mmCIF file of C-alpha atoms and ligand atoms in Angstrom:
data_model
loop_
_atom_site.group_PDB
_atom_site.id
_atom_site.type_symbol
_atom_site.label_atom_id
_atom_site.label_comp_id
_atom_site.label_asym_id
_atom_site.label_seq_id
_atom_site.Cartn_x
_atom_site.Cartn_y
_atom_site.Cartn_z
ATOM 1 C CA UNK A 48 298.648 378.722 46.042
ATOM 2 C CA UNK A 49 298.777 379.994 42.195
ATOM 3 C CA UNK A 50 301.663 380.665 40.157
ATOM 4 C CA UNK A 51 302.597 383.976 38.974
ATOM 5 C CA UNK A 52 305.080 384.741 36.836
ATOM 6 C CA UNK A 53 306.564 388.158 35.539
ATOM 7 C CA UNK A 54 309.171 389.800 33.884
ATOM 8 C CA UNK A 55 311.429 393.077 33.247
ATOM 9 C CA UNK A 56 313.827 394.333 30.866
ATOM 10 C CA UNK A 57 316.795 395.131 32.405
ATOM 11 C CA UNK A 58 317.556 398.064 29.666
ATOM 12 C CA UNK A 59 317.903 401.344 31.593
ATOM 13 C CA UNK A 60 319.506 401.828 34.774
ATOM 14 C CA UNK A 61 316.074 402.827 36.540
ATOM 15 C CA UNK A 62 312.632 401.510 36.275
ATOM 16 C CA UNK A 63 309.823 403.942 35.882
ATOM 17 C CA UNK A 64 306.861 404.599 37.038
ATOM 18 C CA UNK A 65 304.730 403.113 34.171
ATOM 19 C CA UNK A 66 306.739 400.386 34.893
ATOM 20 C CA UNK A 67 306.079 400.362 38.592
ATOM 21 C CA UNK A 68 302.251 401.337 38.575
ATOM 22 C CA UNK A 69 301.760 399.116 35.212
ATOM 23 C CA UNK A 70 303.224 395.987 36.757
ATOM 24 C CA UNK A 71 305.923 395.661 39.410
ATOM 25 C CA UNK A 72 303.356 397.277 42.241
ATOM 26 C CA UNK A 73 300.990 394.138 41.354
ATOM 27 C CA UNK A 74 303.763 391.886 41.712
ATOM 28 C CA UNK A 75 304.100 392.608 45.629
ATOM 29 C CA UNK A 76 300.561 392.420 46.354
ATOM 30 C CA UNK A 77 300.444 388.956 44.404
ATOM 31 C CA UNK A 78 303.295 387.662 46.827
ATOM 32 C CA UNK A 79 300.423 387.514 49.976
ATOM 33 C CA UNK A 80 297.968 384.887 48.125
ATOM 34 C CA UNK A 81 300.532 383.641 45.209
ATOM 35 C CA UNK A 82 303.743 381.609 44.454
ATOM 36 C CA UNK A 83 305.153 384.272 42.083
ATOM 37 C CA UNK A 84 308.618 383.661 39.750
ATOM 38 C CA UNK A 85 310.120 386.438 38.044
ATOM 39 C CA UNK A 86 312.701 387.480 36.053
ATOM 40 C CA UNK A 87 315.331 389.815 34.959
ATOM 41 C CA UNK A 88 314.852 389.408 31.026
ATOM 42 C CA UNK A 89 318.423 389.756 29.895
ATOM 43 C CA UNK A 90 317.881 387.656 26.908
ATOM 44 C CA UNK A 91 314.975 390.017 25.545
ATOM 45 C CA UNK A 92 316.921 392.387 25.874
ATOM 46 C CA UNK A 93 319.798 391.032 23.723
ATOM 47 C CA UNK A 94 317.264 391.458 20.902
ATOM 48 C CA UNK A 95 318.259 395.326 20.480
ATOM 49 C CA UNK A 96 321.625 395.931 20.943
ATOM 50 C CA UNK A 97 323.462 396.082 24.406
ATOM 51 C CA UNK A 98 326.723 397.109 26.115
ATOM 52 C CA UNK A 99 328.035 394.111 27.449
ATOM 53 C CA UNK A 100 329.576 396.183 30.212
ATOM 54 C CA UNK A 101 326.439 398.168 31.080
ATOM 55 C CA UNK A 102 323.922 394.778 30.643
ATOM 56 C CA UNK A 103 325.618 393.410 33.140
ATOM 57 C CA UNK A 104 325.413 396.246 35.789
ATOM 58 C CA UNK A 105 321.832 396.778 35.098
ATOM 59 C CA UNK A 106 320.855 393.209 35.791
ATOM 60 C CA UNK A 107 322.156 393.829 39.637
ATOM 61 C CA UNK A 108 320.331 397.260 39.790
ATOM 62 C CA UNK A 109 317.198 395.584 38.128
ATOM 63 C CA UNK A 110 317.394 392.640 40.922
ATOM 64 C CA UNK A 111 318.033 395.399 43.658
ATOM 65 C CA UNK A 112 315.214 397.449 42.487
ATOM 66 C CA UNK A 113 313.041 394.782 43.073
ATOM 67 C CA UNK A 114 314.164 393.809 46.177
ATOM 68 C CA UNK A 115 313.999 397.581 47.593
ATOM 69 C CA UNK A 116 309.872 397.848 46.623
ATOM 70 C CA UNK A 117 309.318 394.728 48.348
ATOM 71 C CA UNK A 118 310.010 391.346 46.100
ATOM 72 C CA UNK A 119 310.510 388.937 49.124
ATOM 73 C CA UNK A 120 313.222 386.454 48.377
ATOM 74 C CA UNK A 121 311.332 383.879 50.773
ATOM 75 C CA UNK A 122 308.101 384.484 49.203
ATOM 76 C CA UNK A 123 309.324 384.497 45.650
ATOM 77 C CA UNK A 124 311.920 383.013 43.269
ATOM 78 C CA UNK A 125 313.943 386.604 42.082
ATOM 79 C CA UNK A 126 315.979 385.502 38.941
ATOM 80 C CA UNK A 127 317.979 385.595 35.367
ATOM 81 C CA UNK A 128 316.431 384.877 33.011
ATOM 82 C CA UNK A 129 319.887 383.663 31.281
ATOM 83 C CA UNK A 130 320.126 381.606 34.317
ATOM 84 C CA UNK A 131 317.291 379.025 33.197
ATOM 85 C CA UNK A 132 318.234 377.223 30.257
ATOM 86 C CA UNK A 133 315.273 376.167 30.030
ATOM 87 C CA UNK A 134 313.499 378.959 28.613
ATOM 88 C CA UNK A 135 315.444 379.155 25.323
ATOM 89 C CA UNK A 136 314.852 375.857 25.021
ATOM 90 C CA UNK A 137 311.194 375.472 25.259
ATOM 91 C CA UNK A 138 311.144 378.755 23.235
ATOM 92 C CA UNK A 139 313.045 376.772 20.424
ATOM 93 C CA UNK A 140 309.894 374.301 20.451
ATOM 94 C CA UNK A 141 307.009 377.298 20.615
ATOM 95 C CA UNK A 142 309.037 378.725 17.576
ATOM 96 C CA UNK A 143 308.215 375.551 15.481
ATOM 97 C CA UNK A 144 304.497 375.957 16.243
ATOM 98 C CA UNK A 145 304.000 379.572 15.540
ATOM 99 C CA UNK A 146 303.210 380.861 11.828
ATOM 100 C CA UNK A 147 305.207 382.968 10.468
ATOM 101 C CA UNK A 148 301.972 385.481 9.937
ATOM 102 C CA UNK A 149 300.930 385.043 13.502
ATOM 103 C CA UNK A 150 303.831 386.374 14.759
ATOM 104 C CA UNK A 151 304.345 389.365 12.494
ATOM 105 C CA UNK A 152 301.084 390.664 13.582
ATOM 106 C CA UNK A 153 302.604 391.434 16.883
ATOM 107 C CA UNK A 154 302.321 395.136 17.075
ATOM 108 C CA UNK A 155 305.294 395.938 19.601
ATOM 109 C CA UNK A 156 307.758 394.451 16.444
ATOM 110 C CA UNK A 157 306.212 397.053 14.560
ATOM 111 C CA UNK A 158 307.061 399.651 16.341
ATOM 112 C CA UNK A 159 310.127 398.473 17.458
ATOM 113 C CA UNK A 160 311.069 397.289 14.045
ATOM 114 C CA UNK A 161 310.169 400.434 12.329
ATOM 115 C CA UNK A 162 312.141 402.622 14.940
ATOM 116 C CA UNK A 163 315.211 400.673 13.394
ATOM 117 C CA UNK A 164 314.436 401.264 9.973
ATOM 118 C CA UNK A 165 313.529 398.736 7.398
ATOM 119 C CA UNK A 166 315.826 395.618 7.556
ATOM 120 C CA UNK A 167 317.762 396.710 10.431
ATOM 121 C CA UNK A 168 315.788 394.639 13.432
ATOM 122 C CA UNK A 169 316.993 391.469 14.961
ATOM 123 C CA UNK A 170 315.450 388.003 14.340
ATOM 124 C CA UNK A 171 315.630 387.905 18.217
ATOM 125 C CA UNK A 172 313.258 390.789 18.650
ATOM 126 C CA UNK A 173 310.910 389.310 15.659
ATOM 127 C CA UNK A 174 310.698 386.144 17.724
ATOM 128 C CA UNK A 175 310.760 388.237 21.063
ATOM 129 C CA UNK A 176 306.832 387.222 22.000
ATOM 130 C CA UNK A 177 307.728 383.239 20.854
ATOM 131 C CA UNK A 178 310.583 383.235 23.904
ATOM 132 C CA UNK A 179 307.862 385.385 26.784
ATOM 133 C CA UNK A 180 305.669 382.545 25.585
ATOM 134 C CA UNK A 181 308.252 379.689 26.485
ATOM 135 C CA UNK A 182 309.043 382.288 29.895
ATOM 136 C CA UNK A 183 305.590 382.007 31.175
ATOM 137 C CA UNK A 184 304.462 378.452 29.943
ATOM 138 C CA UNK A 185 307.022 376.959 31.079
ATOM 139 C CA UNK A 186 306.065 377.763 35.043
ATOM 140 C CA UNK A 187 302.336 376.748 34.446
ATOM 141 C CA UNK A 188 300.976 380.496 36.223
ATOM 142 C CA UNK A 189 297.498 381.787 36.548
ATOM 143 C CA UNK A 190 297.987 384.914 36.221
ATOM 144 C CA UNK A 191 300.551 387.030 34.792
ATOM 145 C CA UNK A 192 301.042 390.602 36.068
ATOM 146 C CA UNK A 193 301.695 393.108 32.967
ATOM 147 C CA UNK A 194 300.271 396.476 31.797
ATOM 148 C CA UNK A 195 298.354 396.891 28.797
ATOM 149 C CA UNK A 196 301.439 396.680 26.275
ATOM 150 C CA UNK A 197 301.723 393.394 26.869
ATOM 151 C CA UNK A 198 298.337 392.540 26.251
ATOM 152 C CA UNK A 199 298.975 391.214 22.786
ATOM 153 C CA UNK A 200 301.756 389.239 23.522
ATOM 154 C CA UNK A 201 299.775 387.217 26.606
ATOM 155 C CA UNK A 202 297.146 386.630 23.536
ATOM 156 C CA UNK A 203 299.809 384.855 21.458
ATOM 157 C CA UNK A 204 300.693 382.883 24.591
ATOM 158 C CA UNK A 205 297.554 381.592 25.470
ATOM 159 C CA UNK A 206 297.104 380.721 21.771
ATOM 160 C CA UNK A 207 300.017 378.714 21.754
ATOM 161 C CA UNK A 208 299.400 376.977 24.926
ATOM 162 C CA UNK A 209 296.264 375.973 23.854
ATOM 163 C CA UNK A 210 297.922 374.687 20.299
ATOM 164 C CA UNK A 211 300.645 372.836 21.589
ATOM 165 C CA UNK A 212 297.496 370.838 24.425
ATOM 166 C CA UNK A 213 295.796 370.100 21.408
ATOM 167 C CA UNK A 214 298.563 368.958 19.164
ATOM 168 C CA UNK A 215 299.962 366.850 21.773
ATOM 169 C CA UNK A 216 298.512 366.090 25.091
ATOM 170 C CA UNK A 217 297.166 368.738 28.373
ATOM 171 C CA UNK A 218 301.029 370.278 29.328
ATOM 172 C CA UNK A 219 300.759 373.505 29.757
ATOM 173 C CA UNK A 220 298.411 375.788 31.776
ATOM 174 C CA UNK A 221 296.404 378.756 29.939
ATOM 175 C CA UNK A 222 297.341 381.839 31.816
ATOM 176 C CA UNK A 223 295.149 384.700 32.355
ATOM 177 C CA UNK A 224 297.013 388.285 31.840
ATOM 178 C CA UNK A 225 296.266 390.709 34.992
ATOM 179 C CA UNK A 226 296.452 393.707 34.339
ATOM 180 C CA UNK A 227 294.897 396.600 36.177
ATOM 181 C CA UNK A 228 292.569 398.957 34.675
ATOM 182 C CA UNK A 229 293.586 401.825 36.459
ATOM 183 C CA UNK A 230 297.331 402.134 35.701
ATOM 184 C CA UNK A 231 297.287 399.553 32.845
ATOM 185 C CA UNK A 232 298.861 402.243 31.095
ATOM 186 C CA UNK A 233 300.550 405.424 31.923
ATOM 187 C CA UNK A 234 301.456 408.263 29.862
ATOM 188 C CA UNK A 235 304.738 410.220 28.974
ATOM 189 C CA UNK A 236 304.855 413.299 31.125
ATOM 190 C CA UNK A 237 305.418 415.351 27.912
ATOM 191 C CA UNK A 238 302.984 413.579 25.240
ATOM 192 C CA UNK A 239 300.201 412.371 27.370
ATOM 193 C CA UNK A 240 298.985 410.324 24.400
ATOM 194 C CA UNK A 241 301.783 408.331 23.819
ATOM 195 C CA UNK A 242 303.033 405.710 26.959
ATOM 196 C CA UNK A 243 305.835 406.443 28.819
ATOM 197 C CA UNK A 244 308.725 404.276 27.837
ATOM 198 C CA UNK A 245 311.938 403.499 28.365
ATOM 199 C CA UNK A 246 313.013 403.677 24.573
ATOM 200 C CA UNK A 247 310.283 406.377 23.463
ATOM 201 C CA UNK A 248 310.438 409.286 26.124
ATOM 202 C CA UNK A 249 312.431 412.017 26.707
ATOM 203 C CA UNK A 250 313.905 412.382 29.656
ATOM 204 C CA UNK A 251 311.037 414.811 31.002
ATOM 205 C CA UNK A 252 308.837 412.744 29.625
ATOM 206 C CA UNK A 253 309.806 410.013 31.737
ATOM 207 C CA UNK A 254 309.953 409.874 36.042
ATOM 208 C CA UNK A 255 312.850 406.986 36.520
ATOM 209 C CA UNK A 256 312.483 405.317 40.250
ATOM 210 C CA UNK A 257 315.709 406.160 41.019
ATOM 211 C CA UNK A 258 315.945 409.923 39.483
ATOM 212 C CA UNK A 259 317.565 412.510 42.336
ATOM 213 C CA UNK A 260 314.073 412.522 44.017
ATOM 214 C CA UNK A 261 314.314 416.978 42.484
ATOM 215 C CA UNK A 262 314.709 416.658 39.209
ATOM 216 C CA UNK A 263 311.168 414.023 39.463
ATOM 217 C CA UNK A 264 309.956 416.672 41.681
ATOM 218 C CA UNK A 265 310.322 418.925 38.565
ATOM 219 C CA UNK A 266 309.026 416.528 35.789
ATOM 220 C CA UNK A 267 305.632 416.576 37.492
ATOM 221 C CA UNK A 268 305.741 420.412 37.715
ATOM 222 C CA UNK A 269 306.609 420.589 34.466
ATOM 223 C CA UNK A 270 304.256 418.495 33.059
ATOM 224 C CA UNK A 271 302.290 418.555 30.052
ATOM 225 C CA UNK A 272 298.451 419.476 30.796
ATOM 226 C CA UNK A 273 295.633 421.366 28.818
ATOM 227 C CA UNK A 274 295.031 424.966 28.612
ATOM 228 C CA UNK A 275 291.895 424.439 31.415
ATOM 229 C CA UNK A 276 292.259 424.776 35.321
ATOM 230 C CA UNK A 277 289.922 422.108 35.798
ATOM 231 C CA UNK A 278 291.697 419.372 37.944
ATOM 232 C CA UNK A 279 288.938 416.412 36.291
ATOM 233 C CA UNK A 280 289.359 412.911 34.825
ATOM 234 C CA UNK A 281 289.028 412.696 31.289
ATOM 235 C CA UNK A 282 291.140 410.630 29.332
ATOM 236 C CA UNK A 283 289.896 412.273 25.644
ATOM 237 C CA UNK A 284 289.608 415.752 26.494
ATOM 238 C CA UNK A 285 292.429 416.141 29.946
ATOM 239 C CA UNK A 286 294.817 413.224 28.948
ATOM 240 C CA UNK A 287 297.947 415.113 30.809
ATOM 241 C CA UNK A 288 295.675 415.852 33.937
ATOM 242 C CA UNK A 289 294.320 412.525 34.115
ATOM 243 C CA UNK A 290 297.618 410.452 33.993
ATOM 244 C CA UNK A 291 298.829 413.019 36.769
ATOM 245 C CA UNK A 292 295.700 412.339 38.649
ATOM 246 C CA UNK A 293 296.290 408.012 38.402
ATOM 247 C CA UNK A 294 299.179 408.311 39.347
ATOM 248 C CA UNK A 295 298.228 410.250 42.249
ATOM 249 C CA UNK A 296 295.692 407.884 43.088
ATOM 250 C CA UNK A 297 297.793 405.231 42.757
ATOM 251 C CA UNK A 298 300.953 406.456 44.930
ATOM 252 C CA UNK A 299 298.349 407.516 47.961
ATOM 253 C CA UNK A 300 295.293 404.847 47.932
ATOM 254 C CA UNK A 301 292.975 408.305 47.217
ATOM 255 C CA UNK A 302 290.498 407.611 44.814
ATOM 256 C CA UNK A 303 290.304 409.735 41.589
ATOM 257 C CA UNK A 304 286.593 411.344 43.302
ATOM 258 C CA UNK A 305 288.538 412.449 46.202
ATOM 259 C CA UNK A 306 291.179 414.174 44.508
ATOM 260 C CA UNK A 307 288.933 415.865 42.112
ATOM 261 C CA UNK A 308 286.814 417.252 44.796
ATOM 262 C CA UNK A 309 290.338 417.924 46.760
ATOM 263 C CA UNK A 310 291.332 420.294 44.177
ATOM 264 C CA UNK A 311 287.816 421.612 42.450
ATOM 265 C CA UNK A 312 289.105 425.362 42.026
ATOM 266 C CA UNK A 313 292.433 425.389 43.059
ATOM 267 C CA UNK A 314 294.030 424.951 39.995
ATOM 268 C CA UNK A 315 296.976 422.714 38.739
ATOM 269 C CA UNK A 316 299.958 424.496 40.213
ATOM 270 C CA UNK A 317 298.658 423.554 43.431
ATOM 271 C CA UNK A 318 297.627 420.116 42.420
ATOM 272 C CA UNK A 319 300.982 419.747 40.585
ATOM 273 C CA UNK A 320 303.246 420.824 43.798
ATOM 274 C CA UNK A 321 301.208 418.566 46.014
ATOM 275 C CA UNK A 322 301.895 415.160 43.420
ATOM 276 C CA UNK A 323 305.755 416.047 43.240
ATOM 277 C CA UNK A 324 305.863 416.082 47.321
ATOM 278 C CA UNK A 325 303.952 412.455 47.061
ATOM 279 C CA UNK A 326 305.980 411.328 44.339
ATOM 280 C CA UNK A 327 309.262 412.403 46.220
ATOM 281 C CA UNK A 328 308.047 410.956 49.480
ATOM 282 C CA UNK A 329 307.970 407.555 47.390
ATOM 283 C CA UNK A 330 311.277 407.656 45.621
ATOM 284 C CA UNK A 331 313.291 408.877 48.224
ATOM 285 C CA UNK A 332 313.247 405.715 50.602
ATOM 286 C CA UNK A 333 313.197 403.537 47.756
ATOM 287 C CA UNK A 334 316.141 405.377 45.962
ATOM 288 C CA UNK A 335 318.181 404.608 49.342
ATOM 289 C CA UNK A 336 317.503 401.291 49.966
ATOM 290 C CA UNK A 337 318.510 400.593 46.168
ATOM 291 C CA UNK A 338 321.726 402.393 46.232
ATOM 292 C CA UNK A 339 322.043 400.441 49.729
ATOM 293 C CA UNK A 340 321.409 396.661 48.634
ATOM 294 C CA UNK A 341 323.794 397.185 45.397
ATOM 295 C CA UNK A 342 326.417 397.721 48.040
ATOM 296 C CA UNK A 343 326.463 394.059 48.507
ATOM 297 C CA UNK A 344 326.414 392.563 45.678
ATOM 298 C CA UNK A 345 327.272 388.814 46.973
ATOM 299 C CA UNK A 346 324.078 389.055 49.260
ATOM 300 C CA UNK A 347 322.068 390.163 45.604
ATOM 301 C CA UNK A 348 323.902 387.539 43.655
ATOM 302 C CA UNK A 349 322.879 385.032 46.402
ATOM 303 C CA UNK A 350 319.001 386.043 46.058
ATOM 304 C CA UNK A 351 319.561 385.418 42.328
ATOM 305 C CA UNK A 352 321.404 381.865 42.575
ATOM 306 C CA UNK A 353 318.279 380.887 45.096
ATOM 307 C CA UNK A 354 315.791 382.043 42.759
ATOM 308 C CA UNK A 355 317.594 379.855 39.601
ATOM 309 C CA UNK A 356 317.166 377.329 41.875
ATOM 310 C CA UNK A 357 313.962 377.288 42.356
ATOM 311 C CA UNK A 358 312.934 378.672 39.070
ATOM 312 C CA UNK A 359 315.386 375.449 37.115
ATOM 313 C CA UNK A 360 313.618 372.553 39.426
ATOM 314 C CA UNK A 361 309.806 374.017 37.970
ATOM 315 C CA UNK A 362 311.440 374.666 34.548
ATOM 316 C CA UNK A 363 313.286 371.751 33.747
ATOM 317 C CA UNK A 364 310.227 369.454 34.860
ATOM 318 C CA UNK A 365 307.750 371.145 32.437
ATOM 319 C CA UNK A 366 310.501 370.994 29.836
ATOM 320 C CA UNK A 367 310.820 367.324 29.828
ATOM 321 C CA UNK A 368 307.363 367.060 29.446
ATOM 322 C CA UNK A 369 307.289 368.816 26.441
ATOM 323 C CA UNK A 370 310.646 367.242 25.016
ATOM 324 C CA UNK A 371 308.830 364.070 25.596
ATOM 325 C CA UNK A 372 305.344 364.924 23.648
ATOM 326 C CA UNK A 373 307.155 365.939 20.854
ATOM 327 C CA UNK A 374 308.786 363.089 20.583
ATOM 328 C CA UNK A 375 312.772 363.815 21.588
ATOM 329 C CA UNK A 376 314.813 360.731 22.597
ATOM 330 C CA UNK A 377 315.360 361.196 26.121
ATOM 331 C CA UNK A 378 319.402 360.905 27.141
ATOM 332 C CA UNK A 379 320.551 358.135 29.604
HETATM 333 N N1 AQP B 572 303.795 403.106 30.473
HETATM 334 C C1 AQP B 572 303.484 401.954 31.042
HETATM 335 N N2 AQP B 572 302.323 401.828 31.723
HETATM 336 C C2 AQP B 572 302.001 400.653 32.319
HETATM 337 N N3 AQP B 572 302.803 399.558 32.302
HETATM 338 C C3 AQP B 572 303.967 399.646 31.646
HETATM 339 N N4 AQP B 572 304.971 398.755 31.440
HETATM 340 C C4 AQP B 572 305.943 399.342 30.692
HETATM 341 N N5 AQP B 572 305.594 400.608 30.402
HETATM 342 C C5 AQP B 572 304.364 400.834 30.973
HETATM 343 C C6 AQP B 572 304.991 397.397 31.967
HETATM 344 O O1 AQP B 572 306.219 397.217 32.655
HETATM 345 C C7 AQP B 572 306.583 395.840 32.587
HETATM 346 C C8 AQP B 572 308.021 395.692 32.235
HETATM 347 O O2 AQP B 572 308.277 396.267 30.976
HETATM 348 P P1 AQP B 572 309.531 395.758 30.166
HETATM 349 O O3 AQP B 572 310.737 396.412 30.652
HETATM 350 O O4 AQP B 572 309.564 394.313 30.134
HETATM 351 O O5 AQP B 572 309.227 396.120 28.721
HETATM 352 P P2 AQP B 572 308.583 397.278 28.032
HETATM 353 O O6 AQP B 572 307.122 397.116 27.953
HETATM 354 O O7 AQP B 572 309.294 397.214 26.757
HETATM 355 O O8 AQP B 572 308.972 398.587 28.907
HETATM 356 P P3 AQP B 572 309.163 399.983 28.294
HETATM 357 O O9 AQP B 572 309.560 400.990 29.266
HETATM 358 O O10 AQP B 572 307.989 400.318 27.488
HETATM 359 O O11 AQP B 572 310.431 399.778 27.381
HETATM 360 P P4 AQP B 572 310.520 399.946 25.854
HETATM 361 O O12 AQP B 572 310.029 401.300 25.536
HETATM 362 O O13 AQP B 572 311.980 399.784 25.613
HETATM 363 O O14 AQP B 572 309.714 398.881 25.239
HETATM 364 C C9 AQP B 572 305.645 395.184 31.576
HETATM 365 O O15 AQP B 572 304.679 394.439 32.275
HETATM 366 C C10 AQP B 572 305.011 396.341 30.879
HETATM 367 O O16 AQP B 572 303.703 396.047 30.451
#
């Protein structure tokens, strides 16, 4: 069975639906044909400031998140990233093959960066795509799951992959990113051009997994769309209706036809008030279960002591490997 590896940020208390519908939906599926690792990122997310306090705590809510939509410990290694040395290690090594000017034309550090003001971002979130690089070589996957974002950044791997095989000798496998048209990329409730985003939205802009299932209920009302009635895809001219109508889609298994014909003269209240019932159907088991499995949090610390396990065994072989082709004295 392929690999698959993936990972999240743990740097808000909730994941969201761009980040469910972009990636962490694909990374259940993948369990039924796959052997997936992935990881709670807490060492990307060092690379903007943290509260130690409030790091911590979102690590457990990001591991119980992902065991409430359906990340099967026995089916895949659930870990820290923190808890792999192995990745800052290889990441050292991927640093000393990456120019300088390749990795400054990573567009997310531009953003980011700017958002900071000149001067003001970390060296860590400069070399932030160098260290996802050493994350996903190091487990040799297929495919990694990721929305459209992080297109970019699986370029930069893939080149650097294929540098360090040539430089040295075949190590590491050239991963293909999988990312799914449909919901590669979905849009702030609020500015439907711009994606929704942990960092960038507003808080209506934004549906968190584990909002009080109302106050979603209410984002969706209360989202942005056009001045039409017309409930049609169109990404140019409807960009509010159409991220409404993927998500839609996307939450029921409709297709995008069906709901357009669904709703052909009806208008968007009703389409609107019918999306917040679906959307508030999803969260509300999922919100439980959460708030249920961080109850016991020596049962979630024991998933993520497993899943090191596994994850250091795979690491730690494809790190010697490396440590050996570029010449490193091994220890006794
Ligand atoms: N709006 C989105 N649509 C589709 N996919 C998305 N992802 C994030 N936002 C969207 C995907 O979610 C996965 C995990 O993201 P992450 O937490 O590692 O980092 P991120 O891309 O930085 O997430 P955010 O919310 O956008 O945070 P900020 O704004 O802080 O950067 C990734 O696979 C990502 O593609």
């Amino acid at each position: 069975r392929p690999r698959v590896l993936s990972g999240i940020q743990p740097t808000a208390d909730s994941f969201h639906f761009g980040n469910y519908l972009g990636a962490l939906r694909q990374w259940v599926d993948l369990q039924d044909e796959h052997t997936p690792f992935f990881f709670i990122a807490d060492q990307h997310a060092i690379t903007v400031e943290q509260d130690p306090k409030v790091l911590r705590e979102r690590c457990l809510r990001a591991a119980a998140q992902l065991l409430a939509m359906g990340i099967d410990p026995s089916r895949s290694a659930i870990f820290i990233q923190s808890h792999v040395p192995a990745h800052a290690q290889l990441g050292w090594v991927l640093n000393c093959i990456t120019g300088f000017g390749e990795a400054r034309r990573m567009t997310q550090f531009k953003d980011k960066s700017a958002k900071q003001g000149e001067g003001h971002a970390s060296v860590g979130l400069f070399t932030y795509p160098i260290l996802q690089a050493a994350d996903i070589l190091l487990y040799r996957p297929a495919y990694v799951p990721v929305g459209e974002d992080q297109r970019q950044h699986l370029e930069l791997t893939r080149d650097l992959a294929q540098r360090f095989n040539s430089r040295y000798k075949k190590t590491f496998r050239v991963p293909e990113p999988y990312i799914l048209k449909e919901t590669a990329k979905i849009l702030d409730l609020q500015v439907p051009t711009a994606k929704m985003s942990k960092s960038a939205s507003s808080p209506s802009g934004i549906i968190d997994l584990l909002d009080d299932p109302k106050v979603s209920a209410k984002k969706i009302r209360s989202a942005v769309t056009d001045s039409d009635t017309d409930v049609r895809f169109d990404r140019e001219e409807k960009a509010g209706i159409s991220n409404l109508l993927t998500i839609y889609s996307a939450l029921t298994g409709t297709t995008i036809e069906a709901l357009e014909e669904k709703y052909a003269g009806r208008g968007y209240g009703d389409f609107k008030g019918d999306l917040a019932e679906v959307v508030v159907e999803f969260v509300t088991p999922f919100r439980n279960r959460t708030l249920e499995l961080l109850e016991d949090r020596d049962t979630l610390l024991g998933v993520l002591g497993d899943g090191a396990a596994q994850a250091n065994a795979v690491a730690e072989a494809t790190l010697r490997d490396v440590y050996d082709r570029v010449g490193f004295v091994p220890p006794i």
